[in-house]
């Protein structure tokens, strides 16, 4: 099995896993501290791509499901370079990528949505360098949402500041 080239509906081409389909997208027309895709159909797996072309302040970029801000998230960030490694967050209000973003950010991740079970997420964060003479930052984040509810929305939220206009969250789901 391989990926297929598909149109994203906005004139852009994207590679989609063959057993997945695009089910939602949000492109911000102004700065915002939260970018969400809502009204997701119940599926077993979701894959998402998030891109912010810039941010207003140094921040962590976090993930929340169903607008749930209760303390039922845990996460572990493994970051390279000068960032601290193996940072754990427990009883948190979101899955925290404890990895400071200063410029653009791209996040790719997958979350399982098994009915009546806690949700597990794995994502990769890439922070853009400020110039060609600097290297991009990277972090891998594993997280849990301890809710048995089905995922109906995925949100990217900032710890401070806002995402720049043109930020985009695209969600794909398994076809089951």
PDB file of C-alpha atoms in Angstrom:
ATOM      1  CA  UNK A   1       0.000   0.000   0.000  1.00  0.00           C
ATOM      2  CA  UNK A   2       1.221   3.528  -0.731  1.00  0.00           C
ATOM      3  CA  UNK A   3       0.022   7.111  -0.600  1.00  0.00           C
ATOM      4  CA  UNK A   4      -2.001   8.724  -3.352  1.00  0.00           C
ATOM      5  CA  UNK A   5      -1.790  12.245  -4.762  1.00  0.00           C
ATOM      6  CA  UNK A   6      -5.071  14.102  -4.231  1.00  0.00           C
ATOM      7  CA  UNK A   7      -6.455  17.630  -4.461  1.00  0.00           C
ATOM      8  CA  UNK A   8      -7.138  19.295  -1.120  1.00  0.00           C
ATOM      9  CA  UNK A   9     -10.099  21.184  -2.578  1.00  0.00           C
ATOM     10  CA  UNK A  10      -8.217  24.500  -2.492  1.00  0.00           C
ATOM     11  CA  UNK A  11      -6.037  23.969  -5.553  1.00  0.00           C
ATOM     12  CA  UNK A  12      -3.181  22.340  -3.635  1.00  0.00           C
ATOM     13  CA  UNK A  13      -1.984  18.775  -4.078  1.00  0.00           C
ATOM     14  CA  UNK A  14      -1.463  16.592  -1.036  1.00  0.00           C
ATOM     15  CA  UNK A  15      -0.378  13.022  -0.355  1.00  0.00           C
ATOM     16  CA  UNK A  16      -3.060  11.069   1.492  1.00  0.00           C
ATOM     17  CA  UNK A  17      -2.715   7.529   2.855  1.00  0.00           C
ATOM     18  CA  UNK A  18      -4.905   5.286   0.627  1.00  0.00           C
ATOM     19  CA  UNK A  19      -7.282   4.249   3.423  1.00  0.00           C
ATOM     20  CA  UNK A  20      -7.844   7.830   4.623  1.00  0.00           C
ATOM     21  CA  UNK A  21      -9.935  10.751   3.404  1.00  0.00           C
ATOM     22  CA  UNK A  22      -9.878  14.448   4.220  1.00  0.00           C
ATOM     23  CA  UNK A  23     -12.752  15.207   6.589  1.00  0.00           C
ATOM     24  CA  UNK A  24     -12.088  18.765   7.678  1.00  0.00           C
ATOM     25  CA  UNK A  25      -9.913  21.831   7.336  1.00  0.00           C
ATOM     26  CA  UNK A  26      -9.627  25.247   8.956  1.00  0.00           C
ATOM     27  CA  UNK A  27      -7.562  28.077   7.463  1.00  0.00           C
ATOM     28  CA  UNK A  28      -7.426  31.170   9.661  1.00  0.00           C
ATOM     29  CA  UNK A  29      -8.101  34.542   8.051  1.00  0.00           C
ATOM     30  CA  UNK A  30      -6.718  36.428  11.058  1.00  0.00           C
ATOM     31  CA  UNK A  31      -4.423  35.830  14.020  1.00  0.00           C
ATOM     32  CA  UNK A  32      -5.798  33.386  16.577  1.00  0.00           C
ATOM     33  CA  UNK A  33      -4.792  31.533  19.736  1.00  0.00           C
ATOM     34  CA  UNK A  34      -6.842  28.477  18.732  1.00  0.00           C
ATOM     35  CA  UNK A  35      -7.237  26.702  15.391  1.00  0.00           C
ATOM     36  CA  UNK A  36      -9.887  23.938  15.395  1.00  0.00           C
ATOM     37  CA  UNK A  37     -11.618  21.481  13.117  1.00  0.00           C
ATOM     38  CA  UNK A  38     -15.028  20.555  14.554  1.00  0.00           C
ATOM     39  CA  UNK A  39     -17.886  18.150  13.806  1.00  0.00           C
ATOM     40  CA  UNK A  40     -15.588  15.217  13.031  1.00  0.00           C
ATOM     41  CA  UNK A  41     -17.331  11.952  12.108  1.00  0.00           C
ATOM     42  CA  UNK A  42     -16.562   8.968  14.345  1.00  0.00           C
ATOM     43  CA  UNK A  43     -13.628   7.071  12.848  1.00  0.00           C
ATOM     44  CA  UNK A  44     -11.004   4.746  14.356  1.00  0.00           C
ATOM     45  CA  UNK A  45      -7.974   6.835  13.351  1.00  0.00           C
ATOM     46  CA  UNK A  46      -7.306  10.489  12.576  1.00  0.00           C
ATOM     47  CA  UNK A  47      -4.219  11.974  10.969  1.00  0.00           C
ATOM     48  CA  UNK A  48      -3.665  15.712  10.936  1.00  0.00           C
ATOM     49  CA  UNK A  49      -1.336  18.355   9.534  1.00  0.00           C
ATOM     50  CA  UNK A  50      -1.042  21.737  11.219  1.00  0.00           C
ATOM     51  CA  UNK A  51       0.970  24.628   9.820  1.00  0.00           C
ATOM     52  CA  UNK A  52       1.353  28.138  11.211  1.00  0.00           C
ATOM     53  CA  UNK A  53       3.446  30.461   9.004  1.00  0.00           C
ATOM     54  CA  UNK A  54       4.498  32.400  12.113  1.00  0.00           C
ATOM     55  CA  UNK A  55       3.638  33.190  15.711  1.00  0.00           C
ATOM     56  CA  UNK A  56       3.331  36.434  17.662  1.00  0.00           C
ATOM     57  CA  UNK A  57       5.482  35.330  20.621  1.00  0.00           C
ATOM     58  CA  UNK A  58       7.665  32.429  21.721  1.00  0.00           C
ATOM     59  CA  UNK A  59       5.266  29.662  22.726  1.00  0.00           C
ATOM     60  CA  UNK A  60       4.475  26.003  23.157  1.00  0.00           C
ATOM     61  CA  UNK A  61       1.913  24.586  20.719  1.00  0.00           C
ATOM     62  CA  UNK A  62      -0.590  22.249  22.384  1.00  0.00           C
ATOM     63  CA  UNK A  63      -3.388  19.903  21.297  1.00  0.00           C
ATOM     64  CA  UNK A  64      -6.850  19.576  22.827  1.00  0.00           C
ATOM     65  CA  UNK A  65      -9.753  17.286  21.901  1.00  0.00           C
ATOM     66  CA  UNK A  66     -13.461  18.198  22.077  1.00  0.00           C
ATOM     67  CA  UNK A  67     -12.577  21.561  23.712  1.00  0.00           C
ATOM     68  CA  UNK A  68     -11.967  19.553  26.902  1.00  0.00           C
ATOM     69  CA  UNK A  69      -9.840  21.677  29.239  1.00  0.00           C
ATOM     70  CA  UNK A  70     -10.026  19.264  32.183  1.00  0.00           C
ATOM     71  CA  UNK A  71      -6.831  17.906  33.745  1.00  0.00           C
ATOM     72  CA  UNK A  72      -7.063  14.560  31.971  1.00  0.00           C
ATOM     73  CA  UNK A  73      -4.155  14.798  29.524  1.00  0.00           C
ATOM     74  CA  UNK A  74      -0.616  13.480  29.819  1.00  0.00           C
ATOM     75  CA  UNK A  75       2.250  13.934  27.400  1.00  0.00           C
ATOM     76  CA  UNK A  76       5.955  13.433  26.916  1.00  0.00           C
ATOM     77  CA  UNK A  77       8.044  15.700  24.704  1.00  0.00           C
ATOM     78  CA  UNK A  78      11.360  14.472  23.351  1.00  0.00           C
ATOM     79  CA  UNK A  79      13.181  17.423  21.811  1.00  0.00           C
ATOM     80  CA  UNK A  80      16.600  17.662  20.228  1.00  0.00           C
ATOM     81  CA  UNK A  81      19.179  20.394  20.025  1.00  0.00           C
ATOM     82  CA  UNK A  82      19.403  22.836  22.906  1.00  0.00           C
ATOM     83  CA  UNK A  83      15.893  22.111  24.224  1.00  0.00           C
ATOM     84  CA  UNK A  84      15.486  19.925  27.303  1.00  0.00           C
ATOM     85  CA  UNK A  85      14.746  16.295  26.524  1.00  0.00           C
ATOM     86  CA  UNK A  86      12.106  13.928  27.910  1.00  0.00           C
ATOM     87  CA  UNK A  87       9.787  16.511  29.448  1.00  0.00           C
ATOM     88  CA  UNK A  88       6.731  14.928  31.050  1.00  0.00           C
ATOM     89  CA  UNK A  89       3.398  16.631  31.700  1.00  0.00           C
ATOM     90  CA  UNK A  90       0.741  14.881  33.793  1.00  0.00           C
ATOM     91  CA  UNK A  91      -2.740  15.994  34.821  1.00  0.00           C
ATOM     92  CA  UNK A  92      -2.503  18.712  32.183  1.00  0.00           C
ATOM     93  CA  UNK A  93      -5.305  20.586  30.365  1.00  0.00           C
ATOM     94  CA  UNK A  94      -3.933  19.671  26.906  1.00  0.00           C
ATOM     95  CA  UNK A  95      -1.272  17.570  25.244  1.00  0.00           C
ATOM     96  CA  UNK A  96       1.696  19.863  25.686  1.00  0.00           C
ATOM     97  CA  UNK A  97       4.552  20.083  23.211  1.00  0.00           C
ATOM     98  CA  UNK A  98       7.017  21.513  25.677  1.00  0.00           C
ATOM     99  CA  UNK A  99       9.166  22.871  22.898  1.00  0.00           C
ATOM    100  CA  UNK A 100       9.416  26.609  22.252  1.00  0.00           C
ATOM    101  CA  UNK A 101       8.297  27.851  18.839  1.00  0.00           C
ATOM    102  CA  UNK A 102       9.565  31.271  17.719  1.00  0.00           C
ATOM    103  CA  UNK A 103       8.784  31.216  13.993  1.00  0.00           C
ATOM    104  CA  UNK A 104       6.760  28.936  11.746  1.00  0.00           C
ATOM    105  CA  UNK A 105       5.642  25.508  12.964  1.00  0.00           C
ATOM    106  CA  UNK A 106       4.548  22.326  11.193  1.00  0.00           C
ATOM    107  CA  UNK A 107       2.973  19.427  13.090  1.00  0.00           C
ATOM    108  CA  UNK A 108       2.036  16.009  11.732  1.00  0.00           C
ATOM    109  CA  UNK A 109       0.318  13.491  13.966  1.00  0.00           C
ATOM    110  CA  UNK A 110      -1.944  10.499  14.349  1.00  0.00           C
ATOM    111  CA  UNK A 111      -4.459   9.734  17.083  1.00  0.00           C
ATOM    112  CA  UNK A 112      -6.461   6.563  17.638  1.00  0.00           C
ATOM    113  CA  UNK A 113     -10.152   6.990  18.440  1.00  0.00           C
ATOM    114  CA  UNK A 114     -11.238   3.630  19.835  1.00  0.00           C
ATOM    115  CA  UNK A 115     -14.722   3.837  21.347  1.00  0.00           C
ATOM    116  CA  UNK A 116     -14.833   3.606  25.157  1.00  0.00           C
ATOM    117  CA  UNK A 117     -11.029   3.808  25.477  1.00  0.00           C
ATOM    118  CA  UNK A 118      -8.528   6.576  26.274  1.00  0.00           C
ATOM    119  CA  UNK A 119      -6.987   8.170  23.165  1.00  0.00           C
ATOM    120  CA  UNK A 120      -3.293   7.869  22.216  1.00  0.00           C
ATOM    121  CA  UNK A 121      -1.472  10.412  20.066  1.00  0.00           C
ATOM    122  CA  UNK A 122       1.940  10.521  18.404  1.00  0.00           C
ATOM    123  CA  UNK A 123       3.073  13.721  16.660  1.00  0.00           C
ATOM    124  CA  UNK A 124       6.175  15.343  15.218  1.00  0.00           C
ATOM    125  CA  UNK A 125       6.771  19.086  15.536  1.00  0.00           C
ATOM    126  CA  UNK A 126       9.135  21.069  13.316  1.00  0.00           C
ATOM    127  CA  UNK A 127       9.883  24.699  14.183  1.00  0.00           C
ATOM    128  CA  UNK A 128      11.208  26.857  11.384  1.00  0.00           C
ATOM    129  CA  UNK A 129      14.641  28.428  11.711  1.00  0.00           C
ATOM    130  CA  UNK A 130      14.868  32.213  11.728  1.00  0.00           C
ATOM    131  CA  UNK A 131      17.405  32.246   8.876  1.00  0.00           C
ATOM    132  CA  UNK A 132      19.198  29.897   6.492  1.00  0.00           C
ATOM    133  CA  UNK A 133      22.174  29.981   8.849  1.00  0.00           C
ATOM    134  CA  UNK A 134      20.123  28.330  11.648  1.00  0.00           C
ATOM    135  CA  UNK A 135      18.762  24.825  11.911  1.00  0.00           C
ATOM    136  CA  UNK A 136      15.074  24.044  12.446  1.00  0.00           C
ATOM    137  CA  UNK A 137      13.949  22.689  15.798  1.00  0.00           C
ATOM    138  CA  UNK A 138      12.196  19.367  16.183  1.00  0.00           C
ATOM    139  CA  UNK A 139      10.290  17.473  18.841  1.00  0.00           C
ATOM    140  CA  UNK A 140       8.328  14.265  19.044  1.00  0.00           C
ATOM    141  CA  UNK A 141       5.327  14.237  21.357  1.00  0.00           C
ATOM    142  CA  UNK A 142       3.420  11.253  22.712  1.00  0.00           C
ATOM    143  CA  UNK A 143       0.188  12.013  24.497  1.00  0.00           C
ATOM    144  CA  UNK A 144      -2.934  10.583  26.062  1.00  0.00           C
ATOM    145  CA  UNK A 145      -6.411  11.967  26.511  1.00  0.00           C
ATOM    146  CA  UNK A 146      -8.103  10.053  29.308  1.00  0.00           C
ATOM    147  CA  UNK A 147     -11.648  10.281  28.025  1.00  0.00           C
ATOM    148  CA  UNK A 148     -13.779   7.517  26.585  1.00  0.00           C
ATOM    149  CA  UNK A 149     -15.752   9.993  24.444  1.00  0.00           C
ATOM    150  CA  UNK A 150     -15.268   9.835  20.686  1.00  0.00           C
ATOM    151  CA  UNK A 151     -13.203  12.664  19.268  1.00  0.00           C
ATOM    152  CA  UNK A 152     -15.449  15.279  17.649  1.00  0.00           C
ATOM    153  CA  UNK A 153     -12.921  18.137  17.367  1.00  0.00           C
ATOM    154  CA  UNK A 154      -9.161  18.667  17.262  1.00  0.00           C
ATOM    155  CA  UNK A 155      -7.713  22.013  18.333  1.00  0.00           C
ATOM    156  CA  UNK A 156      -4.240  23.517  18.339  1.00  0.00           C
ATOM    157  CA  UNK A 157      -3.859  26.081  21.071  1.00  0.00           C
ATOM    158  CA  UNK A 158      -1.040  28.416  22.039  1.00  0.00           C
ATOM    159  CA  UNK A 159       0.499  28.771  25.470  1.00  0.00           C
ATOM    160  CA  UNK A 160       0.980  32.522  24.812  1.00  0.00           C
ATOM    161  CA  UNK A 161       0.410  34.837  21.870  1.00  0.00           C
ATOM    162  CA  UNK A 162      -1.294  33.871  18.612  1.00  0.00           C
ATOM    163  CA  UNK A 163      -0.791  31.933  15.400  1.00  0.00           C
ATOM    164  CA  UNK A 164      -0.404  34.145  12.321  1.00  0.00           C
ATOM    165  CA  UNK A 165      -3.116  34.547   9.706  1.00  0.00           C
ATOM    166  CA  UNK A 166      -3.059  31.715   7.164  1.00  0.00           C
ATOM    167  CA  UNK A 167      -2.538  28.998   9.766  1.00  0.00           C
ATOM    168  CA  UNK A 168      -4.047  25.727   8.582  1.00  0.00           C
ATOM    169  CA  UNK A 169      -5.294  22.553  10.271  1.00  0.00           C
ATOM    170  CA  UNK A 170      -6.256  19.670   7.984  1.00  0.00           C
ATOM    171  CA  UNK A 171      -7.732  16.460   9.393  1.00  0.00           C
ATOM    172  CA  UNK A 172      -7.881  13.099   7.623  1.00  0.00           C
ATOM    173  CA  UNK A 173      -9.670   9.996   8.905  1.00  0.00           C
ATOM    174  CA  UNK A 174      -9.627   6.297   8.257  1.00  0.00           C
ATOM    175  CA  UNK A 175     -12.503   5.173   6.054  1.00  0.00           C
ATOM    176  CA  UNK A 176     -13.950   2.737   8.631  1.00  0.00           C
TER     177      UNK A 176
END
